[in-house]
Amino acid sequence: MGTTAPPTEVAAQWPCTPLSARRARRQLAALLDEWGLGALADSALLVLSELIANAVRHARTTEGMSRDIGTVFVRDGDGVRIEVHDTRADRRPALTDPRPLDETGRGLHLVDALTEGKWGVNSRTGPGKAVWAHVTPGS
């Protein structure tokens, strides 16, 4: 019997809670190892953490109830495309200029630096958005 090649795209749904970031990081780390892209783990896992943190923070309803968020990991040549979908918040993330004592507003700067600017936002069918980032060797 032959071996089955690992999938080149994996999608998952997660509860919109901070705990989901740890679970999603574990899934991505295992995929990067399967894909022979373990050298990207540090950058890719930090990018994923930042994108999920933003989704968790901004994807809550006005009643305080949360919605699920989704992740899609795509092997793209020698890199990985990381997508985080939220089904609630349509507001698009943007780089801000936080003041020195601000406690938030720096996450997308990390994503921007770790991906050399290769990130963006796509609309979804229905409410919400998909924020994506592309991590490659050397980025």
Short mmCIF file of N, CA, C and O in Angstrom, two decimals:
data_model
loop_
_atom_site.label_atom_id
_atom_site.label_comp_id
_atom_site.label_asym_id
_atom_site.label_seq_id
_atom_site.Cartn_x
_atom_site.Cartn_y
_atom_site.Cartn_z
N MET A 1 0.83 -1.19 0.00
CA MET A 1 0.00 0.00 0.00
C MET A 1 0.87 1.24 0.00
O MET A 1 1.85 1.32 0.72
N GLY A 2 0.44 2.26 -0.75
CA GLY A 2 1.16 3.53 -0.78
C GLY A 2 0.74 4.42 0.37
O GLY A 2 -0.29 4.22 1.00
N THR A 3 1.58 5.37 0.62
CA THR A 3 1.24 6.32 1.68
C THR A 3 0.39 7.44 1.09
O THR A 3 0.50 7.78 -0.08
N THR A 4 -0.44 7.99 1.91
CA THR A 4 -1.29 9.09 1.49
C THR A 4 -0.56 10.40 1.74
O THR A 4 -0.03 10.62 2.83
N ALA A 5 -0.56 11.25 0.74
CA ALA A 5 0.09 12.56 0.89
C ALA A 5 -0.72 13.42 1.85
O ALA A 5 -1.95 13.34 1.87
N PRO A 6 -0.06 14.22 2.65
CA PRO A 6 -0.81 15.10 3.54
C PRO A 6 -1.63 16.10 2.73
O PRO A 6 -1.24 16.48 1.63
N PRO A 7 -2.75 16.53 3.25
CA PRO A 7 -3.57 17.51 2.52
C PRO A 7 -2.81 18.82 2.37
O PRO A 7 -1.97 19.16 3.20
N THR A 8 -3.11 19.56 1.31
CA THR A 8 -2.45 20.85 1.12
C THR A 8 -3.30 22.00 1.64
O THR A 8 -2.86 23.15 1.62
N GLU A 9 -4.52 21.68 2.10
CA GLU A 9 -5.38 22.69 2.69
C GLU A 9 -6.19 22.06 3.81
O GLU A 9 -6.77 20.98 3.63
N VAL A 10 -6.22 22.72 4.95
CA VAL A 10 -6.96 22.20 6.11
C VAL A 10 -7.78 23.34 6.70
O VAL A 10 -7.23 24.41 7.00
N ALA A 11 -9.07 23.10 6.86
CA ALA A 11 -9.97 24.10 7.45
C ALA A 11 -10.54 23.55 8.75
O ALA A 11 -10.74 22.34 8.89
N ALA A 12 -10.79 24.45 9.70
CA ALA A 12 -11.36 24.05 10.99
C ALA A 12 -12.20 25.19 11.54
O ALA A 12 -12.00 26.36 11.19
N GLN A 13 -13.14 24.85 12.41
CA GLN A 13 -13.96 25.81 13.14
C GLN A 13 -13.59 25.75 14.60
O GLN A 13 -13.33 24.66 15.14
N TRP A 14 -13.58 26.90 15.26
CA TRP A 14 -13.19 26.98 16.66
C TRP A 14 -14.17 27.88 17.41
O TRP A 14 -14.66 28.86 16.84
N PRO A 15 -14.39 27.58 18.68
CA PRO A 15 -15.16 28.54 19.48
C PRO A 15 -14.40 29.86 19.56
O PRO A 15 -13.18 29.87 19.55
N CYS A 16 -15.12 30.93 19.61
CA CYS A 16 -14.50 32.25 19.63
C CYS A 16 -14.03 32.57 21.06
O CYS A 16 -14.60 33.42 21.74
N THR A 17 -12.98 31.85 21.49
CA THR A 17 -12.41 32.05 22.83
C THR A 17 -10.89 32.05 22.71
O THR A 17 -10.34 31.47 21.78
N PRO A 18 -10.19 32.65 23.67
CA PRO A 18 -8.73 32.65 23.63
C PRO A 18 -8.12 31.25 23.62
O PRO A 18 -7.06 31.04 23.04
N LEU A 19 -8.78 30.26 24.22
CA LEU A 19 -8.27 28.89 24.25
C LEU A 19 -8.13 28.31 22.84
O LEU A 19 -7.27 27.47 22.58
N SER A 20 -8.94 28.78 21.92
CA SER A 20 -8.89 28.26 20.55
C SER A 20 -7.55 28.57 19.88
O SER A 20 -7.11 27.83 19.01
N ALA A 21 -6.90 29.66 20.27
CA ALA A 21 -5.61 29.99 19.66
C ALA A 21 -4.61 28.87 19.93
O ALA A 21 -3.86 28.47 19.02
N ARG A 22 -4.58 28.34 21.14
CA ARG A 22 -3.63 27.27 21.46
C ARG A 22 -3.93 26.02 20.63
O ARG A 22 -3.01 25.40 20.08
N ARG A 23 -5.20 25.68 20.51
CA ARG A 23 -5.57 24.49 19.72
C ARG A 23 -5.23 24.67 18.25
O ARG A 23 -4.72 23.76 17.61
N ALA A 24 -5.51 25.85 17.72
CA ALA A 24 -5.20 26.12 16.31
C ALA A 24 -3.69 26.12 16.07
O ALA A 24 -3.22 25.62 15.04
N ARG A 25 -2.92 26.66 17.02
CA ARG A 25 -1.45 26.63 16.89
C ARG A 25 -0.95 25.20 16.85
O ARG A 25 -0.04 24.87 16.07
N ARG A 26 -1.50 24.35 17.70
CA ARG A 26 -1.08 22.94 17.69
C ARG A 26 -1.35 22.30 16.33
O ARG A 26 -0.52 21.56 15.81
N GLN A 27 -2.54 22.58 15.79
CA GLN A 27 -2.89 22.02 14.49
C GLN A 27 -1.93 22.52 13.41
O GLN A 27 -1.43 21.75 12.60
N LEU A 28 -1.66 23.82 13.40
CA LEU A 28 -0.76 24.38 12.39
C LEU A 28 0.66 23.84 12.55
O LEU A 28 1.31 23.50 11.56
N ALA A 29 1.15 23.73 13.77
CA ALA A 29 2.50 23.20 13.99
C ALA A 29 2.62 21.78 13.45
O ALA A 29 3.62 21.44 12.79
N ALA A 30 1.61 20.96 13.68
CA ALA A 30 1.64 19.58 13.16
C ALA A 30 1.62 19.58 11.63
O ALA A 30 2.35 18.80 11.00
N LEU A 31 0.82 20.45 11.03
CA LEU A 31 0.77 20.52 9.57
C LEU A 31 2.10 20.99 8.99
O LEU A 31 2.58 20.44 7.99
N LEU A 32 2.70 22.00 9.61
CA LEU A 32 3.99 22.48 9.11
C LEU A 32 5.03 21.36 9.14
O LEU A 32 5.82 21.22 8.20
N ASP A 33 5.02 20.56 10.20
CA ASP A 33 5.94 19.41 10.26
C ASP A 33 5.64 18.42 9.14
O ASP A 33 6.56 17.95 8.47
N GLU A 34 4.35 18.10 8.94
CA GLU A 34 3.97 17.16 7.88
C GLU A 34 4.40 17.67 6.51
O GLU A 34 4.79 16.90 5.65
N TRP A 35 4.29 18.97 6.31
CA TRP A 35 4.61 19.58 5.02
C TRP A 35 6.09 19.85 4.84
O TRP A 35 6.53 20.36 3.81
N GLY A 36 6.90 19.53 5.85
CA GLY A 36 8.33 19.81 5.77
C GLY A 36 8.64 21.29 5.88
O GLY A 36 9.68 21.76 5.39
N LEU A 37 7.75 22.05 6.54
CA LEU A 37 7.92 23.49 6.67
C LEU A 37 8.12 23.90 8.13
O LEU A 37 7.78 25.02 8.53
N GLY A 38 8.66 23.00 8.92
CA GLY A 38 8.85 23.26 10.35
C GLY A 38 9.67 24.51 10.63
O GLY A 38 9.51 25.14 11.67
N ALA A 39 10.54 24.90 9.71
CA ALA A 39 11.37 26.10 9.91
C ALA A 39 10.52 27.38 9.97
O ALA A 39 10.98 28.39 10.47
N LEU A 40 9.30 27.31 9.46
CA LEU A 40 8.41 28.48 9.48
C LEU A 40 7.59 28.59 10.76
O LEU A 40 6.85 29.56 10.94
N ALA A 41 7.72 27.59 11.64
CA ALA A 41 6.81 27.49 12.79
C ALA A 41 6.80 28.74 13.66
O ALA A 41 5.73 29.24 14.00
N ASP A 42 7.95 29.26 14.04
CA ASP A 42 7.96 30.41 14.95
C ASP A 42 7.16 31.58 14.38
O ASP A 42 6.28 32.14 15.04
N SER A 43 7.44 31.95 13.16
CA SER A 43 6.74 33.08 12.54
C SER A 43 5.28 32.75 12.29
O SER A 43 4.39 33.56 12.59
N ALA A 44 5.01 31.58 11.74
CA ALA A 44 3.63 31.21 11.40
C ALA A 44 2.74 31.13 12.63
O ALA A 44 1.60 31.59 12.62
N LEU A 45 3.25 30.58 13.71
CA LEU A 45 2.44 30.44 14.92
C LEU A 45 2.18 31.80 15.57
O LEU A 45 1.10 32.03 16.11
N LEU A 46 3.14 32.71 15.51
CA LEU A 46 2.91 34.04 16.04
C LEU A 46 1.89 34.80 15.20
O LEU A 46 0.98 35.45 15.73
N VAL A 47 1.99 34.69 13.89
CA VAL A 47 1.01 35.32 13.00
C VAL A 47 -0.39 34.78 13.30
O VAL A 47 -1.34 35.54 13.46
N LEU A 48 -0.51 33.46 13.39
CA LEU A 48 -1.80 32.85 13.69
C LEU A 48 -2.34 33.36 15.03
O LEU A 48 -3.52 33.71 15.14
N SER A 49 -1.51 33.43 16.04
CA SER A 49 -1.94 33.91 17.36
C SER A 49 -2.50 35.32 17.27
O SER A 49 -3.55 35.63 17.86
N GLU A 50 -1.82 36.19 16.55
CA GLU A 50 -2.28 37.57 16.42
C GLU A 50 -3.61 37.65 15.68
O GLU A 50 -4.50 38.41 16.07
N LEU A 51 -3.75 36.89 14.60
CA LEU A 51 -5.00 36.94 13.83
C LEU A 51 -6.17 36.39 14.63
O LEU A 51 -7.28 36.93 14.58
N ILE A 52 -5.94 35.31 15.37
CA ILE A 52 -7.02 34.76 16.20
C ILE A 52 -7.36 35.72 17.33
O ILE A 52 -8.53 35.93 17.65
N ALA A 53 -6.35 36.31 17.95
CA ALA A 53 -6.63 37.27 19.03
C ALA A 53 -7.51 38.41 18.52
O ALA A 53 -8.46 38.83 19.21
N ASN A 54 -7.24 38.90 17.33
CA ASN A 54 -8.07 39.96 16.76
C ASN A 54 -9.49 39.47 16.51
O ASN A 54 -10.46 40.17 16.80
N ALA A 55 -9.63 38.27 15.97
CA ALA A 55 -10.95 37.73 15.71
C ALA A 55 -11.74 37.53 17.00
O ALA A 55 -12.92 37.87 17.08
N VAL A 56 -11.09 37.00 18.03
CA VAL A 56 -11.76 36.78 19.31
C VAL A 56 -12.19 38.12 19.90
O VAL A 56 -13.32 38.27 20.38
N ARG A 57 -11.33 39.08 19.81
CA ARG A 57 -11.64 40.39 20.40
C ARG A 57 -12.77 41.11 19.67
O ARG A 57 -13.61 41.77 20.29
N HIS A 58 -12.81 41.01 18.36
CA HIS A 58 -13.74 41.81 17.57
C HIS A 58 -14.96 41.05 17.05
O HIS A 58 -15.83 41.67 16.45
N ALA A 59 -15.04 39.75 17.26
CA ALA A 59 -16.14 38.96 16.70
C ALA A 59 -17.25 38.68 17.71
O ALA A 59 -17.99 37.74 17.55
N ARG A 60 -17.37 39.49 18.70
CA ARG A 60 -18.44 39.31 19.70
C ARG A 60 -19.68 40.09 19.29
O ARG A 60 -19.58 41.16 18.71
N THR A 61 -20.84 39.54 19.61
CA THR A 61 -22.08 40.23 19.31
C THR A 61 -22.32 41.32 20.34
O THR A 61 -21.68 41.36 21.38
N THR A 62 -23.26 42.19 20.07
CA THR A 62 -23.57 43.26 21.02
C THR A 62 -24.12 42.69 22.31
O THR A 62 -24.03 43.32 23.35
N GLU A 63 -24.70 41.50 22.26
CA GLU A 63 -25.22 40.87 23.47
C GLU A 63 -24.12 40.16 24.25
O GLU A 63 -24.38 39.55 25.28
N GLY A 64 -22.89 40.20 23.77
CA GLY A 64 -21.79 39.55 24.46
C GLY A 64 -21.62 38.09 24.09
O GLY A 64 -20.69 37.43 24.55
N MET A 65 -22.50 37.54 23.27
CA MET A 65 -22.36 36.15 22.84
C MET A 65 -21.35 36.09 21.71
O MET A 65 -21.25 36.99 20.89
N SER A 66 -20.59 35.02 21.68
CA SER A 66 -19.57 34.92 20.64
C SER A 66 -20.02 33.98 19.53
O SER A 66 -20.94 33.19 19.70
N ARG A 67 -19.36 34.07 18.43
CA ARG A 67 -19.58 33.20 17.28
C ARG A 67 -18.32 32.37 17.06
O ARG A 67 -17.25 32.72 17.55
N ASP A 68 -18.44 31.32 16.27
CA ASP A 68 -17.26 30.54 15.93
C ASP A 68 -16.38 31.35 14.99
O ASP A 68 -16.84 32.24 14.28
N ILE A 69 -15.10 31.01 15.02
CA ILE A 69 -14.16 31.54 14.04
C ILE A 69 -13.61 30.35 13.29
O ILE A 69 -13.63 29.22 13.77
N GLY A 70 -13.12 30.59 12.10
CA GLY A 70 -12.57 29.51 11.29
C GLY A 70 -11.12 29.77 10.94
O GLY A 70 -10.68 30.92 10.90
N THR A 71 -10.41 28.70 10.72
CA THR A 71 -9.04 28.82 10.22
C THR A 71 -8.93 27.99 8.95
O THR A 71 -9.59 26.95 8.80
N VAL A 72 -8.10 28.46 8.05
CA VAL A 72 -7.74 27.71 6.85
C VAL A 72 -6.24 27.83 6.71
O VAL A 72 -5.70 28.94 6.73
N PHE A 73 -5.57 26.69 6.60
CA PHE A 73 -4.13 26.65 6.41
C PHE A 73 -3.88 26.02 5.05
O PHE A 73 -4.36 24.93 4.77
N VAL A 74 -3.12 26.72 4.20
CA VAL A 74 -2.88 26.26 2.84
C VAL A 74 -1.38 26.21 2.60
O VAL A 74 -0.69 27.23 2.76
N ARG A 75 -0.89 25.05 2.21
CA ARG A 75 0.51 24.96 1.81
C ARG A 75 0.62 25.63 0.45
O ARG A 75 -0.12 25.32 -0.48
N ASP A 76 1.53 26.56 0.33
CA ASP A 76 1.70 27.32 -0.89
C ASP A 76 3.18 27.31 -1.25
O ASP A 76 3.93 28.18 -0.80
N GLY A 77 3.60 26.31 -2.00
CA GLY A 77 5.01 26.17 -2.36
C GLY A 77 5.85 25.96 -1.12
O GLY A 77 5.62 25.03 -0.35
N ASP A 78 6.79 26.87 -0.87
CA ASP A 78 7.65 26.75 0.30
C ASP A 78 7.13 27.57 1.47
O ASP A 78 7.85 27.82 2.43
N GLY A 79 5.86 27.99 1.40
CA GLY A 79 5.27 28.80 2.46
C GLY A 79 3.90 28.29 2.86
O GLY A 79 3.45 27.24 2.40
N VAL A 80 3.26 29.04 3.72
CA VAL A 80 1.93 28.69 4.20
C VAL A 80 1.07 29.95 4.22
O VAL A 80 1.51 31.02 4.62
N ARG A 81 -0.15 29.79 3.74
CA ARG A 81 -1.15 30.86 3.83
C ARG A 81 -2.03 30.54 5.03
O ARG A 81 -2.54 29.43 5.16
N ILE A 82 -2.17 31.50 5.91
CA ILE A 82 -2.96 31.36 7.13
C ILE A 82 -4.16 32.28 6.99
O ILE A 82 -3.99 33.48 6.74
N GLU A 83 -5.36 31.72 7.13
CA GLU A 83 -6.57 32.54 7.09
C GLU A 83 -7.32 32.36 8.40
O GLU A 83 -7.42 31.26 8.92
N VAL A 84 -7.86 33.46 8.90
CA VAL A 84 -8.74 33.41 10.07
C VAL A 84 -10.03 34.12 9.66
O VAL A 84 -10.01 35.28 9.26
N HIS A 85 -11.13 33.38 9.75
CA HIS A 85 -12.44 33.88 9.37
C HIS A 85 -13.25 34.19 10.62
O HIS A 85 -13.33 33.35 11.52
N ASP A 86 -13.84 35.36 10.65
CA ASP A 86 -14.84 35.59 11.69
C ASP A 86 -16.16 35.88 10.99
O ASP A 86 -16.19 36.45 9.92
N THR A 87 -17.22 35.41 11.59
CA THR A 87 -18.53 35.48 10.95
C THR A 87 -19.39 36.59 11.53
O THR A 87 -20.59 36.61 11.32
N ARG A 88 -18.78 37.50 12.24
CA ARG A 88 -19.57 38.53 12.90
C ARG A 88 -19.13 39.95 12.55
O ARG A 88 -19.93 40.78 12.21
N ALA A 89 -17.87 40.23 12.68
CA ALA A 89 -17.40 41.61 12.55
C ALA A 89 -16.97 41.90 11.12
O ALA A 89 -16.07 41.26 10.59
N ASP A 90 -17.63 42.87 10.50
CA ASP A 90 -17.28 43.27 9.14
C ASP A 90 -16.15 44.30 9.11
O ASP A 90 -15.53 44.52 8.08
N ARG A 91 -15.88 44.94 10.24
CA ARG A 91 -14.84 45.98 10.29
C ARG A 91 -13.49 45.38 9.93
O ARG A 91 -13.05 44.40 10.51
N ARG A 92 -12.84 46.00 8.97
CA ARG A 92 -11.56 45.49 8.48
C ARG A 92 -10.42 45.98 9.36
O ARG A 92 -10.37 47.15 9.71
N PRO A 93 -9.50 45.09 9.70
CA PRO A 93 -8.36 45.51 10.49
C PRO A 93 -7.43 46.40 9.66
O PRO A 93 -7.36 46.27 8.44
N ALA A 94 -6.77 47.30 10.34
CA ALA A 94 -5.82 48.19 9.66
C ALA A 94 -4.69 48.50 10.62
O ALA A 94 -4.85 48.47 11.84
N LEU A 95 -3.54 48.75 10.05
CA LEU A 95 -2.40 49.17 10.87
C LEU A 95 -2.73 50.51 11.53
O LEU A 95 -3.27 51.41 10.88
N THR A 96 -2.42 50.60 12.80
CA THR A 96 -2.65 51.85 13.53
C THR A 96 -1.32 52.38 14.03
O THR A 96 -0.29 51.73 13.89
N ASP A 97 -1.36 53.53 14.60
CA ASP A 97 -0.16 54.14 15.17
C ASP A 97 -0.38 54.27 16.68
O ASP A 97 -0.75 55.35 17.17
N PRO A 98 -0.18 53.17 17.43
CA PRO A 98 -0.45 53.23 18.86
C PRO A 98 0.53 54.15 19.59
O PRO A 98 1.67 54.30 19.19
N ARG A 99 0.02 54.74 20.65
CA ARG A 99 0.88 55.57 21.50
C ARG A 99 1.73 54.65 22.37
O ARG A 99 1.38 53.48 22.57
N PRO A 100 2.83 55.12 22.91
CA PRO A 100 3.74 54.26 23.68
C PRO A 100 3.08 53.49 24.82
O PRO A 100 3.45 52.35 25.09
N LEU A 101 2.10 54.05 25.49
CA LEU A 101 1.49 53.36 26.63
C LEU A 101 0.22 52.59 26.28
O LEU A 101 -0.39 51.96 27.15
N ASP A 102 -0.20 52.59 25.00
CA ASP A 102 -1.37 51.82 24.60
C ASP A 102 -1.10 50.34 24.79
O ASP A 102 0.00 49.86 24.51
N GLU A 103 -2.11 49.63 25.26
CA GLU A 103 -1.96 48.19 25.50
C GLU A 103 -2.35 47.36 24.29
O GLU A 103 -2.15 46.14 24.28
N THR A 104 -2.93 47.96 23.27
CA THR A 104 -3.32 47.25 22.07
C THR A 104 -2.85 48.02 20.84
O THR A 104 -2.35 49.14 20.96
N GLY A 105 -3.01 47.41 19.68
CA GLY A 105 -2.72 48.11 18.44
C GLY A 105 -1.40 47.75 17.78
O GLY A 105 -1.03 48.35 16.78
N ARG A 106 -0.70 46.76 18.32
CA ARG A 106 0.60 46.40 17.74
C ARG A 106 0.60 45.07 17.01
O ARG A 106 1.55 44.74 16.31
N GLY A 107 -0.45 44.28 17.17
CA GLY A 107 -0.49 42.93 16.60
C GLY A 107 -0.33 42.90 15.10
O GLY A 107 0.43 42.10 14.56
N LEU A 108 -1.04 43.77 14.40
CA LEU A 108 -0.91 43.77 12.94
C LEU A 108 0.46 44.26 12.48
O LEU A 108 0.92 43.88 11.40
N HIS A 109 1.13 45.06 13.30
CA HIS A 109 2.50 45.45 12.96
C HIS A 109 3.41 44.21 12.99
O HIS A 109 4.30 44.07 12.15
N LEU A 110 3.18 43.33 13.96
CA LEU A 110 3.94 42.07 14.00
C LEU A 110 3.64 41.22 12.76
O LEU A 110 4.56 40.69 12.12
N VAL A 111 2.36 41.09 12.44
CA VAL A 111 1.97 40.31 11.25
C VAL A 111 2.61 40.91 10.01
O VAL A 111 3.17 40.19 9.17
N ASP A 112 2.56 42.22 9.88
CA ASP A 112 3.13 42.90 8.72
C ASP A 112 4.63 42.64 8.62
O ASP A 112 5.16 42.35 7.54
N ALA A 113 5.32 42.71 9.75
CA ALA A 113 6.78 42.48 9.75
C ALA A 113 7.11 41.02 9.45
O ALA A 113 8.03 40.74 8.67
N LEU A 114 6.38 40.09 10.05
CA LEU A 114 6.69 38.67 9.88
C LEU A 114 6.34 38.15 8.49
O LEU A 114 6.85 37.11 8.08
N THR A 115 5.48 38.86 7.77
CA THR A 115 5.08 38.42 6.43
C THR A 115 5.62 39.33 5.33
O THR A 115 5.29 39.14 4.16
N GLU A 116 6.44 40.31 5.71
CA GLU A 116 6.94 41.31 4.76
C GLU A 116 5.79 41.97 4.00
O GLU A 116 5.86 42.18 2.80
N GLY A 117 4.71 42.27 4.73
CA GLY A 117 3.57 42.96 4.14
C GLY A 117 2.62 42.09 3.36
O GLY A 117 1.69 42.61 2.73
N LYS A 118 2.83 40.78 3.38
CA LYS A 118 1.96 39.87 2.61
C LYS A 118 0.80 39.39 3.48
O LYS A 118 0.78 38.27 3.96
N TRP A 119 -0.15 40.29 3.71
CA TRP A 119 -1.36 39.96 4.44
C TRP A 119 -2.47 40.87 3.93
O TRP A 119 -2.20 41.88 3.27
N GLY A 120 -3.70 40.51 4.21
CA GLY A 120 -4.82 41.33 3.75
C GLY A 120 -6.13 40.81 4.31
O GLY A 120 -6.17 39.92 5.16
N VAL A 121 -7.20 41.38 3.77
CA VAL A 121 -8.54 41.05 4.22
C VAL A 121 -9.41 40.79 3.01
O VAL A 121 -9.38 41.57 2.05
N ASN A 122 -10.17 39.70 3.06
CA ASN A 122 -11.12 39.39 2.00
C ASN A 122 -12.52 39.38 2.60
O ASN A 122 -12.71 39.02 3.76
N SER A 123 -13.50 39.76 1.78
CA SER A 123 -14.89 39.65 2.18
C SER A 123 -15.30 38.19 2.16
O SER A 123 -14.65 37.36 1.52
N ARG A 124 -16.36 37.89 2.88
CA ARG A 124 -16.92 36.55 2.89
C ARG A 124 -18.33 36.62 2.35
O ARG A 124 -18.93 37.69 2.33
N THR A 125 -18.88 35.48 1.97
CA THR A 125 -20.30 35.43 1.68
C THR A 125 -21.02 35.52 3.01
O THR A 125 -20.75 34.73 3.91
N GLY A 126 -21.87 36.51 3.17
CA GLY A 126 -22.52 36.73 4.46
C GLY A 126 -21.69 37.65 5.31
O GLY A 126 -20.75 38.29 4.84
N PRO A 127 -22.00 37.72 6.59
CA PRO A 127 -21.29 38.65 7.48
C PRO A 127 -19.87 38.20 7.78
O PRO A 127 -19.53 37.03 7.64
N GLY A 128 -19.07 39.14 8.21
CA GLY A 128 -17.71 38.82 8.63
C GLY A 128 -16.68 39.07 7.55
O GLY A 128 -16.95 39.71 6.54
N LYS A 129 -15.50 38.53 7.80
CA LYS A 129 -14.38 38.73 6.89
C LYS A 129 -13.38 37.61 7.08
O LYS A 129 -13.46 36.85 8.04
N ALA A 130 -12.42 37.53 6.18
CA ALA A 130 -11.31 36.58 6.29
C ALA A 130 -10.02 37.39 6.23
O ALA A 130 -9.78 38.10 5.27
N VAL A 131 -9.23 37.29 7.29
CA VAL A 131 -7.93 37.95 7.31
C VAL A 131 -6.89 36.88 6.99
O VAL A 131 -6.91 35.80 7.58
N TRP A 132 -6.02 37.16 6.05
CA TRP A 132 -5.04 36.17 5.61
C TRP A 132 -3.63 36.75 5.73
O TRP A 132 -3.44 37.96 5.74
N ALA A 133 -2.69 35.82 5.85
CA ALA A 133 -1.27 36.21 5.88
C ALA A 133 -0.47 35.08 5.24
O ALA A 133 -0.82 33.91 5.38
N HIS A 134 0.59 35.44 4.56
CA HIS A 134 1.42 34.45 3.87
C HIS A 134 2.82 34.46 4.48
O HIS A 134 3.50 35.48 4.44
N VAL A 135 3.20 33.34 5.08
CA VAL A 135 4.51 33.22 5.72
C VAL A 135 5.39 32.35 4.82
O VAL A 135 5.01 31.25 4.43
N THR A 136 6.57 32.88 4.49
CA THR A 136 7.51 32.18 3.64
C THR A 136 8.90 32.20 4.28
O THR A 136 9.14 33.01 5.19
N PRO A 137 9.80 31.36 3.81
CA PRO A 137 11.16 31.42 4.35
C PRO A 137 11.75 32.82 4.12
O PRO A 137 11.53 33.43 3.09
N GLY A 138 12.42 33.30 5.11
CA GLY A 138 13.04 34.61 5.00
C GLY A 138 12.10 35.76 5.33
O GLY A 138 12.54 36.89 5.42
N SER A 139 10.81 35.46 5.48
CA SER A 139 9.89 36.57 5.84
C SER A 139 9.74 36.64 7.34
O SER A 139 10.25 35.87 8.08
#
